[in-house]
mmCIF file with all atom_site columns, C-alpha atoms in Angstrom:
data_model
loop_
_atom_site.group_PDB
_atom_site.id
_atom_site.type_symbol
_atom_site.label_atom_id
_atom_site.label_alt_id
_atom_site.label_comp_id
_atom_site.label_asym_id
_atom_site.label_entity_id
_atom_site.label_seq_id
_atom_site.pdbx_PDB_ins_code
_atom_site.Cartn_x
_atom_site.Cartn_y
_atom_site.Cartn_z
_atom_site.occupancy
_atom_site.B_iso_or_equiv
_atom_site.pdbx_formal_charge
_atom_site.auth_seq_id
_atom_site.auth_comp_id
_atom_site.auth_asym_id
_atom_site.auth_atom_id
_atom_site.pdbx_PDB_model_num
ATOM 1   C CA . MET A 1 1   ? -21.218 29.977  -5.264  1.00 40.00 ? 1   MET A CA 1
ATOM 2   C CA . ARG A 1 2   ? -21.450 26.330  -6.355  1.00 36.00 ? 2   ARG A CA 1
ATOM 3   C CA . THR A 1 3   ? -18.431 26.732  -8.685  1.00 34.00 ? 3   THR A CA 1
ATOM 4   C CA . VAL A 1 4   ? -16.367 28.290  -5.891  1.00 32.00 ? 4   VAL A CA 1
ATOM 5   C CA . LEU A 1 5   ? -17.273 25.460  -3.528  1.00 30.00 ? 5   LEU A CA 1
ATOM 6   C CA . VAL A 1 6   ? -16.369 22.807  -6.105  1.00 32.00 ? 6   VAL A CA 1
ATOM 7   C CA . LEU A 1 7   ? -13.036 24.520  -6.781  1.00 31.00 ? 7   LEU A CA 1
ATOM 8   C CA . MET A 1 8   ? -12.335 24.793  -3.052  1.00 31.00 ? 8   MET A CA 1
ATOM 9   C CA . ILE A 1 9   ? -13.055 21.091  -2.549  1.00 33.00 ? 9   ILE A CA 1
ATOM 10  C CA . ALA A 1 10  ? -10.950 20.134  -5.578  1.00 35.00 ? 10  ALA A CA 1
ATOM 11  C CA . GLY A 1 11  ? -8.086  22.291  -4.279  1.00 37.00 ? 11  GLY A CA 1
ATOM 12  C CA . TRP A 1 12  ? -8.368  20.778  -0.812  1.00 36.00 ? 12  TRP A CA 1
ATOM 13  C CA . LEU A 1 13  ? -8.316  17.236  -2.216  1.00 41.00 ? 13  LEU A CA 1
ATOM 14  C CA . THR A 1 14  ? -5.259  18.005  -4.332  1.00 41.00 ? 14  THR A CA 1
ATOM 15  C CA . THR A 1 15  ? -3.482  19.577  -1.359  1.00 38.00 ? 15  THR A CA 1
ATOM 16  C CA . ALA A 1 16  ? -4.469  16.718  0.956   1.00 42.00 ? 16  ALA A CA 1
ATOM 17  C CA . SER A 1 17  ? -3.272  14.128  -1.546  1.00 43.00 ? 17  SER A CA 1
ATOM 18  C CA . SER A 1 18  ? 0.062   15.941  -1.960  1.00 41.00 ? 18  SER A CA 1
ATOM 19  C CA . TRP A 1 19  ? 0.437   16.327  1.797   1.00 38.00 ? 19  TRP A CA 1
ATOM 20  C CA . VAL A 1 20  ? -0.148  12.611  2.400   1.00 45.00 ? 20  VAL A CA 1
ATOM 21  C CA . ALA A 1 21  ? 2.386   11.690  -0.291  1.00 47.00 ? 21  ALA A CA 1
ATOM 22  C CA . ALA A 1 22  ? 4.983   14.071  1.158   1.00 50.00 ? 22  ALA A CA 1
ATOM 23  C CA . GLU A 1 23  ? 4.597   12.592  4.654   1.00 81.00 ? 23  GLU A CA 1
ATOM 24  C CA . LEU A 1 24  ? 5.206   8.962   3.674   1.00 89.00 ? 24  LEU A CA 1
ATOM 25  C CA . PRO A 1 25  ? 8.679   7.475   4.150   1.00 94.00 ? 25  PRO A CA 1
ATOM 26  C CA . ARG A 1 26  ? 10.498  6.661   0.911   1.00 95.00 ? 26  ARG A CA 1
ATOM 27  C CA . LEU A 1 27  ? 12.972  3.963   0.090   1.00 94.00 ? 27  LEU A CA 1
ATOM 28  C CA . ALA A 1 28  ? 15.244  3.411   -2.881  1.00 96.00 ? 28  ALA A CA 1
ATOM 29  C CA . LEU A 1 29  ? 14.709  0.008   -4.456  1.00 96.00 ? 29  LEU A CA 1
ATOM 30  C CA . PRO A 1 30  ? 16.480  -1.447  -7.502  1.00 97.00 ? 30  PRO A CA 1
ATOM 31  C CA . LEU A 1 31  ? 14.105  -3.084  -9.987  1.00 97.00 ? 31  LEU A CA 1
ATOM 32  C CA . GLY A 1 32  ? 15.589  -4.451  -13.193 1.00 94.00 ? 32  GLY A CA 1
ATOM 33  C CA . ASP A 1 33  ? 18.402  -2.048  -14.091 1.00 94.00 ? 33  ASP A CA 1
ATOM 34  C CA . GLU A 1 34  ? 16.678  1.007   -12.621 1.00 97.00 ? 34  GLU A CA 1
ATOM 35  C CA . LEU A 1 35  ? 16.475  2.585   -9.193  1.00 98.00 ? 35  LEU A CA 1
ATOM 36  C CA . PHE A 1 36  ? 12.955  3.356   -7.953  1.00 98.00 ? 36  PHE A CA 1
ATOM 37  C CA . GLN A 1 37  ? 11.846  5.731   -5.203  1.00 97.00 ? 37  GLN A CA 1
ATOM 38  C CA . LEU A 1 38  ? 8.936   3.995   -3.504  1.00 97.00 ? 38  LEU A CA 1
ATOM 39  C CA . GLU A 1 39  ? 6.641   5.388   -0.844  1.00 97.00 ? 39  GLU A CA 1
ATOM 40  C CA . LEU A 1 40  ? 6.348   2.919   2.030   1.00 96.00 ? 40  LEU A CA 1
ATOM 41  C CA . VAL A 1 41  ? 2.893   2.259   3.482   1.00 97.00 ? 41  VAL A CA 1
ATOM 42  C CA . ASP A 1 42  ? 2.738   -0.090  6.439   1.00 95.00 ? 42  ASP A CA 1
ATOM 43  C CA . ASP A 1 43  ? -0.311  0.896   8.468   1.00 93.00 ? 43  ASP A CA 1
ATOM 44  C CA . PRO A 1 44  ? -4.016  0.304   7.741   1.00 93.00 ? 44  PRO A CA 1
ATOM 45  C CA . VAL A 1 45  ? -4.869  3.939   6.936   1.00 92.00 ? 45  VAL A CA 1
ATOM 46  C CA . SER A 1 46  ? -2.016  4.531   4.491   1.00 90.00 ? 46  SER A CA 1
ATOM 47  C CA . ARG A 1 47  ? -2.526  1.102   2.868   1.00 93.00 ? 47  ARG A CA 1
ATOM 48  C CA . GLN A 1 48  ? -6.215  1.901   2.359   1.00 91.00 ? 48  GLN A CA 1
ATOM 49  C CA . GLN A 1 49  ? -5.401  5.293   0.787   1.00 92.00 ? 49  GLN A CA 1
ATOM 50  C CA . GLY A 1 50  ? -2.599  3.937   -1.409  1.00 91.00 ? 50  GLY A CA 1
ATOM 51  C CA . LEU A 1 51  ? -2.335  5.862   -4.672  1.00 93.00 ? 51  LEU A CA 1
ATOM 52  C CA . MET A 1 52  ? -6.040  6.769   -4.838  1.00 89.00 ? 52  MET A CA 1
ATOM 53  C CA . GLY A 1 53  ? -6.707  10.151  -6.361  1.00 88.00 ? 53  GLY A CA 1
ATOM 54  C CA . ARG A 1 54  ? -3.258  10.574  -7.898  1.00 92.00 ? 54  ARG A CA 1
ATOM 55  C CA . GLY A 1 55  ? -3.302  11.765  -11.488 1.00 93.00 ? 55  GLY A CA 1
ATOM 56  C CA . SER A 1 56  ? 0.223   10.644  -12.319 1.00 93.00 ? 56  SER A CA 1
ATOM 57  C CA . LEU A 1 57  ? 3.141   8.567   -11.123 1.00 94.00 ? 57  LEU A CA 1
ATOM 58  C CA . ASP A 1 58  ? 6.810   9.168   -11.899 1.00 93.00 ? 58  ASP A CA 1
ATOM 59  C CA . THR A 1 59  ? 8.401   6.627   -14.243 1.00 93.00 ? 59  THR A CA 1
ATOM 60  C CA . ASN A 1 60  ? 10.661  5.488   -11.400 1.00 96.00 ? 60  ASN A CA 1
ATOM 61  C CA . GLY A 1 61  ? 8.182   6.077   -8.617  1.00 97.00 ? 61  GLY A CA 1
ATOM 62  C CA . GLY A 1 62  ? 5.629   3.884   -6.931  1.00 98.00 ? 62  GLY A CA 1
ATOM 63  C CA . MET A 1 63  ? 4.397   2.545   -3.635  1.00 98.00 ? 63  MET A CA 1
ATOM 64  C CA . LEU A 1 64  ? 5.435   -0.427  -1.540  1.00 98.00 ? 64  LEU A CA 1
ATOM 65  C CA . PHE A 1 65  ? 2.738   -1.901  0.701   1.00 97.00 ? 65  PHE A CA 1
ATOM 66  C CA . ASP A 1 66  ? 4.009   -3.837  3.746   1.00 97.00 ? 66  ASP A CA 1
ATOM 67  C CA . PHE A 1 67  ? 1.319   -6.180  5.111   1.00 97.00 ? 67  PHE A CA 1
ATOM 68  C CA . PRO A 1 68  ? 1.056   -8.090  8.402   1.00 97.00 ? 68  PRO A CA 1
ATOM 69  C CA . ALA A 1 69  ? 2.240   -11.701 8.443   1.00 94.00 ? 69  ALA A CA 1
ATOM 70  C CA . GLY A 1 70  ? -0.286  -14.162 7.038   1.00 95.00 ? 70  GLY A CA 1
ATOM 71  C CA . THR A 1 71  ? -2.061  -11.576 4.866   1.00 96.00 ? 71  THR A CA 1
ATOM 72  C CA . ARG A 1 72  ? -3.324  -12.544 1.422   1.00 97.00 ? 72  ARG A CA 1
ATOM 73  C CA . PRO A 1 73  ? -3.257  -9.059  -0.133  1.00 97.00 ? 73  PRO A CA 1
ATOM 74  C CA . ALA A 1 74  ? -6.165  -7.933  -2.284  1.00 96.00 ? 74  ALA A CA 1
ATOM 75  C CA . ILE A 1 75  ? -6.003  -4.720  -4.302  1.00 96.00 ? 75  ILE A CA 1
ATOM 76  C CA . TRP A 1 76  ? -8.785  -2.903  -6.100  1.00 93.00 ? 76  TRP A CA 1
ATOM 77  C CA . MET A 1 77  ? -8.618  0.147   -8.308  1.00 96.00 ? 77  MET A CA 1
ATOM 78  C CA . ARG A 1 78  ? -11.569 2.125   -6.945  1.00 93.00 ? 78  ARG A CA 1
ATOM 79  C CA . ASN A 1 79  ? -11.003 5.893   -7.030  1.00 92.00 ? 79  ASN A CA 1
ATOM 80  C CA . MET A 1 80  ? -7.841  5.398   -9.074  1.00 95.00 ? 80  MET A CA 1
ATOM 81  C CA . LEU A 1 81  ? -7.054  7.755   -11.928 1.00 96.00 ? 81  LEU A CA 1
ATOM 82  C CA . ILE A 1 82  ? -4.122  5.873   -13.482 1.00 97.00 ? 82  ILE A CA 1
ATOM 83  C CA . SER A 1 83  ? -3.367  2.291   -14.561 1.00 97.00 ? 83  SER A CA 1
ATOM 84  C CA . LEU A 1 84  ? -0.801  0.334   -12.580 1.00 98.00 ? 84  LEU A CA 1
ATOM 85  C CA . ASP A 1 85  ? 1.342   -2.789  -12.551 1.00 98.00 ? 85  ASP A CA 1
ATOM 86  C CA . LEU A 1 86  ? 0.911   -4.755  -9.310  1.00 98.00 ? 86  LEU A CA 1
ATOM 87  C CA . LEU A 1 87  ? 3.842   -6.861  -8.084  1.00 98.00 ? 87  LEU A CA 1
ATOM 88  C CA . PHE A 1 88  ? 3.088   -9.372  -5.321  1.00 98.00 ? 88  PHE A CA 1
ATOM 89  C CA . VAL A 1 89  ? 6.239   -10.221 -3.357  1.00 98.00 ? 89  VAL A CA 1
ATOM 90  C CA . ASP A 1 90  ? 6.889   -12.685 -0.513  1.00 97.00 ? 90  ASP A CA 1
ATOM 91  C CA . ASP A 1 91  ? 8.671   -11.930 2.771   1.00 95.00 ? 91  ASP A CA 1
ATOM 92  C CA . GLN A 1 92  ? 12.053  -12.932 1.292   1.00 95.00 ? 92  GLN A CA 1
ATOM 93  C CA . GLY A 1 93  ? 11.745  -10.596 -1.706  1.00 97.00 ? 93  GLY A CA 1
ATOM 94  C CA . GLN A 1 94  ? 10.729  -13.172 -4.320  1.00 98.00 ? 94  GLN A CA 1
ATOM 95  C CA . LEU A 1 95  ? 8.343   -11.858 -6.972  1.00 98.00 ? 95  LEU A CA 1
ATOM 96  C CA . VAL A 1 96  ? 5.430   -14.303 -6.871  1.00 98.00 ? 96  VAL A CA 1
ATOM 97  C CA . GLN A 1 97  ? 2.695   -12.794 -9.011  1.00 98.00 ? 97  GLN A CA 1
ATOM 98  C CA . ILE A 1 98  ? 2.251   -9.853  -11.410 1.00 98.00 ? 98  ILE A CA 1
ATOM 99  C CA . PHE A 1 99  ? -0.894  -8.095  -12.604 1.00 98.00 ? 99  PHE A CA 1
ATOM 100 C CA . GLU A 1 100 ? 0.061   -5.850  -15.531 1.00 98.00 ? 100 GLU A CA 1
ATOM 101 C CA . GLN A 1 101 ? -1.685  -2.801  -16.970 1.00 98.00 ? 101 GLN A CA 1
ATOM 102 C CA . VAL A 1 102 ? -4.443  -2.848  -14.325 1.00 98.00 ? 102 VAL A CA 1
ATOM 103 C CA . PRO A 1 103 ? -6.927  -0.098  -15.265 1.00 98.00 ? 103 PRO A CA 1
ATOM 104 C CA . PRO A 1 104 ? -8.830  2.153   -12.857 1.00 97.00 ? 104 PRO A CA 1
ATOM 105 C CA . CYS A 1 105 ? -12.253 0.853   -11.831 1.00 96.00 ? 105 CYS A CA 1
ATOM 106 C CA . GLN A 1 106 ? -14.945 2.657   -13.814 1.00 92.00 ? 106 GLN A CA 1
ATOM 107 C CA . ALA A 1 107 ? -18.001 1.251   -12.000 1.00 93.00 ? 107 ALA A CA 1
ATOM 108 C CA . MET A 1 108 ? -18.878 -0.906  -9.035  1.00 95.00 ? 108 MET A CA 1
ATOM 109 C CA . PRO A 1 109 ? -18.357 -3.720  -8.446  1.00 96.00 ? 109 PRO A CA 1
ATOM 110 C CA . CYS A 1 110 ? -14.618 -3.276  -8.995  1.00 96.00 ? 110 CYS A CA 1
ATOM 111 C CA . PRO A 1 111 ? -12.434 -6.283  -9.835  1.00 97.00 ? 111 PRO A CA 1
ATOM 112 C CA . ILE A 1 112 ? -10.230 -7.538  -6.993  1.00 97.00 ? 112 ILE A CA 1
ATOM 113 C CA . TYR A 1 113 ? -6.587  -8.424  -7.703  1.00 98.00 ? 113 TYR A CA 1
ATOM 114 C CA . ARG A 1 114 ? -5.790  -11.005 -5.016  1.00 97.00 ? 114 ARG A CA 1
ATOM 115 C CA . ALA A 1 115 ? -2.602  -12.833 -4.123  1.00 97.00 ? 115 ALA A CA 1
ATOM 116 C CA . GLU A 1 116 ? -2.762  -16.589 -4.600  1.00 95.00 ? 116 GLU A CA 1
ATOM 117 C CA . GLN A 1 117 ? -1.092  -17.110 -1.202  1.00 96.00 ? 117 GLN A CA 1
ATOM 118 C CA . PRO A 1 118 ? -0.209  -15.095 1.907   1.00 97.00 ? 118 PRO A CA 1
ATOM 119 C CA . LEU A 1 119 ? 2.465   -12.512 1.014   1.00 97.00 ? 119 LEU A CA 1
ATOM 120 C CA . ARG A 1 120 ? 4.110   -9.605  2.743   1.00 98.00 ? 120 ARG A CA 1
ATOM 121 C CA . PHE A 1 121 ? 4.557   -6.963  0.037   1.00 98.00 ? 121 PHE A CA 1
ATOM 122 C CA . VAL A 1 122 ? 2.759   -5.428  -2.926  1.00 98.00 ? 122 VAL A CA 1
ATOM 123 C CA . ILE A 1 123 ? 4.573   -2.930  -5.137  1.00 98.00 ? 123 ILE A CA 1
ATOM 124 C CA . GLU A 1 124 ? 2.520   -0.596  -7.319  1.00 98.00 ? 124 GLU A CA 1
ATOM 125 C CA . LEU A 1 125 ? 4.308   0.862   -10.341 1.00 98.00 ? 125 LEU A CA 1
ATOM 126 C CA . ALA A 1 126 ? 3.244   2.848   -13.389 1.00 97.00 ? 126 ALA A CA 1
ATOM 127 C CA . ALA A 1 127 ? 1.555   0.606   -15.966 1.00 97.00 ? 127 ALA A CA 1
ATOM 128 C CA . GLY A 1 128 ? 4.070   -0.943  -18.340 1.00 97.00 ? 128 GLY A CA 1
ATOM 129 C CA . SER A 1 129 ? 6.934   -0.920  -15.828 1.00 98.00 ? 129 SER A CA 1
ATOM 130 C CA . ALA A 1 130 ? 7.021   -4.699  -15.262 1.00 98.00 ? 130 ALA A CA 1
ATOM 131 C CA . GLU A 1 131 ? 7.359   -5.377  -18.988 1.00 98.00 ? 131 GLU A CA 1
ATOM 132 C CA . ARG A 1 132 ? 9.888   -2.553  -19.490 1.00 97.00 ? 132 ARG A CA 1
ATOM 133 C CA . LEU A 1 133 ? 12.040  -3.927  -16.653 1.00 98.00 ? 133 LEU A CA 1
ATOM 134 C CA . GLY A 1 134 ? 11.696  -7.546  -17.772 1.00 97.00 ? 134 GLY A CA 1
ATOM 135 C CA . LEU A 1 135 ? 10.248  -8.601  -14.407 1.00 98.00 ? 135 LEU A CA 1
ATOM 136 C CA . GLN A 1 136 ? 8.856   -12.124 -14.190 1.00 98.00 ? 136 GLN A CA 1
ATOM 137 C CA . PRO A 1 137 ? 7.484   -14.265 -11.349 1.00 98.00 ? 137 PRO A CA 1
ATOM 138 C CA . GLY A 1 138 ? 10.372  -16.023 -9.612  1.00 98.00 ? 138 GLY A CA 1
ATOM 139 C CA . ALA A 1 139 ? 12.673  -12.985 -9.805  1.00 98.00 ? 139 ALA A CA 1
ATOM 140 C CA . GLN A 1 140 ? 14.487  -12.118 -6.580  1.00 97.00 ? 140 GLN A CA 1
ATOM 141 C CA . LEU A 1 141 ? 14.071  -8.448  -5.643  1.00 97.00 ? 141 LEU A CA 1
ATOM 142 C CA . GLU A 1 142 ? 16.637  -6.660  -3.495  1.00 96.00 ? 142 GLU A CA 1
ATOM 143 C CA . LEU A 1 143 ? 14.519  -5.383  -0.609  1.00 95.00 ? 143 LEU A CA 1
ATOM 144 C CA . GLY A 1 144 ? 17.524  -4.978  1.723   1.00 91.00 ? 144 GLY A CA 1
ATOM 145 C CA . GLU A 1 145 ? 16.718  -4.234  5.354   1.00 91.00 ? 145 GLU A CA 1
ATOM 146 C CA . LEU A 1 146 ? 12.995  -4.356  4.694   1.00 92.00 ? 146 LEU A CA 1
ATOM 147 C CA . THR A 1 147 ? 13.016  -8.175  4.799   1.00 91.00 ? 147 THR A CA 1
ATOM 148 C CA . LEU A 1 148 ? 14.894  -8.113  8.123   1.00 92.00 ? 148 LEU A CA 1
ATOM 149 C CA . ARG A 1 149 ? 12.452  -5.938  10.016  1.00 93.00 ? 149 ARG A CA 1
ATOM 150 C CA . PRO A 1 150 ? 9.318   -7.466  11.524  1.00 94.00 ? 150 PRO A CA 1
ATOM 151 C CA . ALA A 1 151 ? 6.095   -7.350  9.547   1.00 95.00 ? 151 ALA A CA 1
ATOM 152 C CA . PRO A 1 152 ? 3.664   -4.677  10.712  1.00 95.00 ? 152 PRO A CA 1
ATOM 153 C CA . PRO A 1 153 ? 1.121   -5.704  13.366  1.00 92.00 ? 153 PRO A CA 1
ATOM 154 C CA . GLN A 1 154 ? -2.395  -6.828  12.449  1.00 85.00 ? 154 GLN A CA 1
#
């Protein structure tokens, strides 16, 4: 009985994680010489969930977090299964700060990866992507219409 219950819970979590990912809007974003398909999260619940529980991430996939104006984003890797590169981007699309090869948190307390200043966006990519793409702080990212729309509310 215990094994069945564990398998049912594991199946439900996998299905729920897939369902959440399928429901998020996606946007195509050029980074380096490659086109990425990023899931857009711009509300508190989806930002809190992020990529938690995902066992893999496509080479050209990721997540773009859109934060309210004046936010100093802070990311932790609790409940993460994969390592990530974290790109901190201002409201004009300038890459301000990069945390590369950030591993999942193995035990509390988890390290916090915090922006040095208020920023609007954080992009999470598969670990090694920033180096592969040659991304450096100061680079201008093409965020298109995203920079023209208002930041999400508090």
